[in-house]
């Protein structure tokens, strides 16, 4: 069966292809929003492949992508629940999948999480560690830390 039929649209003709030959639904267009960060990064082919995989999983959901590509979050509602699923960097496994009581709580959590991700990505890029090392004052110098 082909979709090349008469130019006059009627009830019996299909204007767009919505499934492939195996009968599987094709991904529909998503709403993509940008999350503003201090730095902006170019999309690589590796990131595009991972993003295509995520889009297949989260078909038709609203997508927020950080400008520095440190995080991607999908927002959606399912059976009356307000949900969000977030990914770090190029990960295929989600970092979180939470439900929220209100949309305001969800948007607040998501923006805070994306901000933390971009700050930690900046720190990683600069080589700053989150660990605080204490100098050792032991006489034998057998404790952890910079001595």
mmCIF file of C-alpha atoms in Angstrom:
data_model
loop_
_atom_site.group_PDB
_atom_site.id
_atom_site.type_symbol
_atom_site.label_atom_id
_atom_site.label_comp_id
_atom_site.label_asym_id
_atom_site.label_seq_id
_atom_site.Cartn_x
_atom_site.Cartn_y
_atom_site.Cartn_z
ATOM 1 C CA UNK A 1 0.000 0.000 0.000
ATOM 2 C CA UNK A 2 1.389 3.390 -0.939
ATOM 3 C CA UNK A 3 0.483 6.867 0.182
ATOM 4 C CA UNK A 4 0.722 8.254 -3.363
ATOM 5 C CA UNK A 5 -2.932 8.692 -4.105
ATOM 6 C CA UNK A 6 -5.089 11.426 -5.600
ATOM 7 C CA UNK A 7 -4.088 15.040 -5.008
ATOM 8 C CA UNK A 8 -7.550 15.829 -3.670
ATOM 9 C CA UNK A 9 -7.634 15.046 0.032
ATOM 10 C CA UNK A 10 -10.715 13.162 1.073
ATOM 11 C CA UNK A 11 -11.756 11.040 4.000
ATOM 12 C CA UNK A 12 -10.293 7.903 2.416
ATOM 13 C CA UNK A 13 -6.790 9.185 1.677
ATOM 14 C CA UNK A 14 -3.883 9.536 4.046
ATOM 15 C CA UNK A 15 -1.882 12.747 3.689
ATOM 16 C CA UNK A 16 1.151 11.895 5.813
ATOM 17 C CA UNK A 17 2.985 8.687 6.574
ATOM 18 C CA UNK A 18 2.637 7.888 10.283
ATOM 19 C CA UNK A 19 3.976 4.326 10.370
ATOM 20 C CA UNK A 20 6.734 2.327 8.736
ATOM 21 C CA UNK A 21 6.430 -0.921 6.774
ATOM 22 C CA UNK A 22 6.471 -3.008 9.968
ATOM 23 C CA UNK A 23 3.489 -1.090 11.349
ATOM 24 C CA UNK A 24 5.530 0.697 14.028
ATOM 25 C CA UNK A 25 4.625 4.320 14.673
ATOM 26 C CA UNK A 26 7.129 6.900 13.468
ATOM 27 C CA UNK A 27 8.221 9.589 15.923
ATOM 28 C CA UNK A 28 6.010 12.649 15.770
ATOM 29 C CA UNK A 29 7.335 16.195 15.977
ATOM 30 C CA UNK A 30 8.274 17.273 19.497
ATOM 31 C CA UNK A 31 8.229 20.652 21.169
ATOM 32 C CA UNK A 32 11.855 21.533 21.890
ATOM 33 C CA UNK A 33 12.824 24.351 24.230
ATOM 34 C CA UNK A 34 16.291 25.611 25.007
ATOM 35 C CA UNK A 35 17.545 26.017 28.568
ATOM 36 C CA UNK A 36 19.896 29.019 28.693
ATOM 37 C CA UNK A 37 23.373 28.428 30.097
ATOM 38 C CA UNK A 38 26.571 30.496 30.162
ATOM 39 C CA UNK A 39 28.278 28.446 27.453
ATOM 40 C CA UNK A 40 26.902 27.093 24.206
ATOM 41 C CA UNK A 41 28.145 23.865 22.673
ATOM 42 C CA UNK A 42 27.822 22.515 19.126
ATOM 43 C CA UNK A 43 25.900 19.301 18.599
ATOM 44 C CA UNK A 44 28.080 16.385 17.544
ATOM 45 C CA UNK A 45 27.002 13.349 15.486
ATOM 46 C CA UNK A 46 27.347 11.196 18.635
ATOM 47 C CA UNK A 47 24.984 13.483 20.557
ATOM 48 C CA UNK A 48 22.523 13.458 17.633
ATOM 49 C CA UNK A 49 22.471 9.632 17.583
ATOM 50 C CA UNK A 50 21.789 9.482 21.321
ATOM 51 C CA UNK A 51 19.171 12.235 21.028
ATOM 52 C CA UNK A 52 17.404 10.297 18.255
ATOM 53 C CA UNK A 53 17.319 7.236 20.550
ATOM 54 C CA UNK A 54 15.853 9.335 23.384
ATOM 55 C CA UNK A 55 13.284 10.868 21.034
ATOM 56 C CA UNK A 56 12.134 7.384 20.023
ATOM 57 C CA UNK A 57 11.626 6.474 23.689
ATOM 58 C CA UNK A 58 9.943 9.779 24.613
ATOM 59 C CA UNK A 59 7.827 10.105 21.475
ATOM 60 C CA UNK A 60 5.823 13.345 21.273
ATOM 61 C CA UNK A 61 6.817 14.775 24.679
ATOM 62 C CA UNK A 62 8.021 18.308 25.364
ATOM 63 C CA UNK A 63 11.828 18.402 25.398
ATOM 64 C CA UNK A 64 14.144 20.876 27.175
ATOM 65 C CA UNK A 65 17.799 20.851 26.066
ATOM 66 C CA UNK A 66 20.533 22.825 27.846
ATOM 67 C CA UNK A 67 22.611 25.073 25.569
ATOM 68 C CA UNK A 68 25.797 23.414 26.809
ATOM 69 C CA UNK A 69 24.261 19.951 26.135
ATOM 70 C CA UNK A 70 24.873 18.895 29.750
ATOM 71 C CA UNK A 71 21.260 17.764 30.251
ATOM 72 C CA UNK A 72 18.036 16.941 28.442
ATOM 73 C CA UNK A 73 14.612 16.717 30.124
ATOM 74 C CA UNK A 74 11.288 15.472 28.741
ATOM 75 C CA UNK A 75 8.075 16.814 30.297
ATOM 76 C CA UNK A 76 4.767 14.989 29.887
ATOM 77 C CA UNK A 77 1.506 13.918 31.474
ATOM 78 C CA UNK A 78 0.412 10.303 31.597
ATOM 79 C CA UNK A 79 -2.889 9.080 33.052
ATOM 80 C CA UNK A 80 -3.335 12.299 35.024
ATOM 81 C CA UNK A 81 0.188 12.311 36.480
ATOM 82 C CA UNK A 82 2.611 15.168 35.844
ATOM 83 C CA UNK A 83 5.955 13.557 34.972
ATOM 84 C CA UNK A 84 9.517 14.453 33.986
ATOM 85 C CA UNK A 85 12.388 12.292 32.733
ATOM 86 C CA UNK A 86 15.930 13.695 32.678
ATOM 87 C CA UNK A 87 19.181 12.603 31.057
ATOM 88 C CA UNK A 88 22.778 13.677 31.729
ATOM 89 C CA UNK A 89 24.966 14.517 28.729
ATOM 90 C CA UNK A 90 24.942 11.709 26.173
ATOM 91 C CA UNK A 91 23.534 9.036 28.493
ATOM 92 C CA UNK A 92 20.845 6.707 27.176
ATOM 93 C CA UNK A 93 19.792 5.742 30.695
ATOM 94 C CA UNK A 94 17.669 8.353 32.436
ATOM 95 C CA UNK A 95 19.066 10.113 35.495
ATOM 96 C CA UNK A 96 15.599 10.581 36.968
ATOM 97 C CA UNK A 97 11.961 9.780 36.225
ATOM 98 C CA UNK A 98 9.762 11.582 38.773
ATOM 99 C CA UNK A 99 6.111 12.500 39.201
ATOM 100 C CA UNK A 100 5.038 15.856 40.642
ATOM 101 C CA UNK A 101 1.913 17.248 42.273
ATOM 102 C CA UNK A 102 1.872 20.476 40.249
ATOM 103 C CA UNK A 103 3.384 21.765 37.029
ATOM 104 C CA UNK A 104 5.058 24.607 38.951
ATOM 105 C CA UNK A 105 6.862 22.117 41.198
ATOM 106 C CA UNK A 106 7.964 20.153 38.135
ATOM 107 C CA UNK A 107 9.286 23.212 36.289
ATOM 108 C CA UNK A 108 11.093 24.428 39.431
ATOM 109 C CA UNK A 109 12.747 21.026 39.988
ATOM 110 C CA UNK A 110 13.726 20.698 36.331
ATOM 111 C CA UNK A 111 15.245 24.184 36.103
ATOM 112 C CA UNK A 112 17.194 23.668 39.358
ATOM 113 C CA UNK A 113 18.440 20.253 38.192
ATOM 114 C CA UNK A 114 19.507 21.579 34.790
ATOM 115 C CA UNK A 115 21.294 24.499 36.428
ATOM 116 C CA UNK A 116 23.195 22.130 38.758
ATOM 117 C CA UNK A 117 24.143 19.943 35.793
ATOM 118 C CA UNK A 118 25.529 22.886 33.831
ATOM 119 C CA UNK A 119 27.506 24.136 36.862
ATOM 120 C CA UNK A 120 28.988 20.680 37.443
ATOM 121 C CA UNK A 121 29.828 20.391 33.726
ATOM 122 C CA UNK A 122 31.645 23.745 33.914
ATOM 123 C CA UNK A 123 33.544 22.602 37.019
ATOM 124 C CA UNK A 124 34.492 19.361 35.301
ATOM 125 C CA UNK A 125 35.692 21.294 32.275
ATOM 126 C CA UNK A 126 37.860 23.527 34.483
ATOM 127 C CA UNK A 127 39.158 20.526 36.453
ATOM 128 C CA UNK A 128 37.735 21.608 39.791
ATOM 129 C CA UNK A 129 36.782 18.736 42.080
ATOM 130 C CA UNK A 130 33.853 18.777 44.457
ATOM 131 C CA UNK A 131 35.937 17.079 47.127
ATOM 132 C CA UNK A 132 37.604 19.213 49.749
ATOM 133 C CA UNK A 133 40.961 17.861 50.811
ATOM 134 C CA UNK A 134 42.229 18.587 54.305
ATOM 135 C CA UNK A 135 45.944 18.756 54.942
ATOM 136 C CA UNK A 136 47.304 15.941 57.093
ATOM 137 C CA UNK A 137 48.755 16.848 60.431
ATOM 138 C CA UNK A 138 49.513 13.342 61.514
ATOM 139 C CA UNK A 139 53.043 12.519 62.652
ATOM 140 C CA UNK A 140 53.058 9.333 60.593
ATOM 141 C CA UNK A 141 51.386 10.861 57.534
ATOM 142 C CA UNK A 142 49.171 7.819 56.989
ATOM 143 C CA UNK A 143 45.903 9.739 56.589
ATOM 144 C CA UNK A 144 44.133 10.572 53.369
ATOM 145 C CA UNK A 145 44.574 13.931 51.715
ATOM 146 C CA UNK A 146 47.315 16.087 50.339
ATOM 147 C CA UNK A 147 50.275 16.083 52.697
#
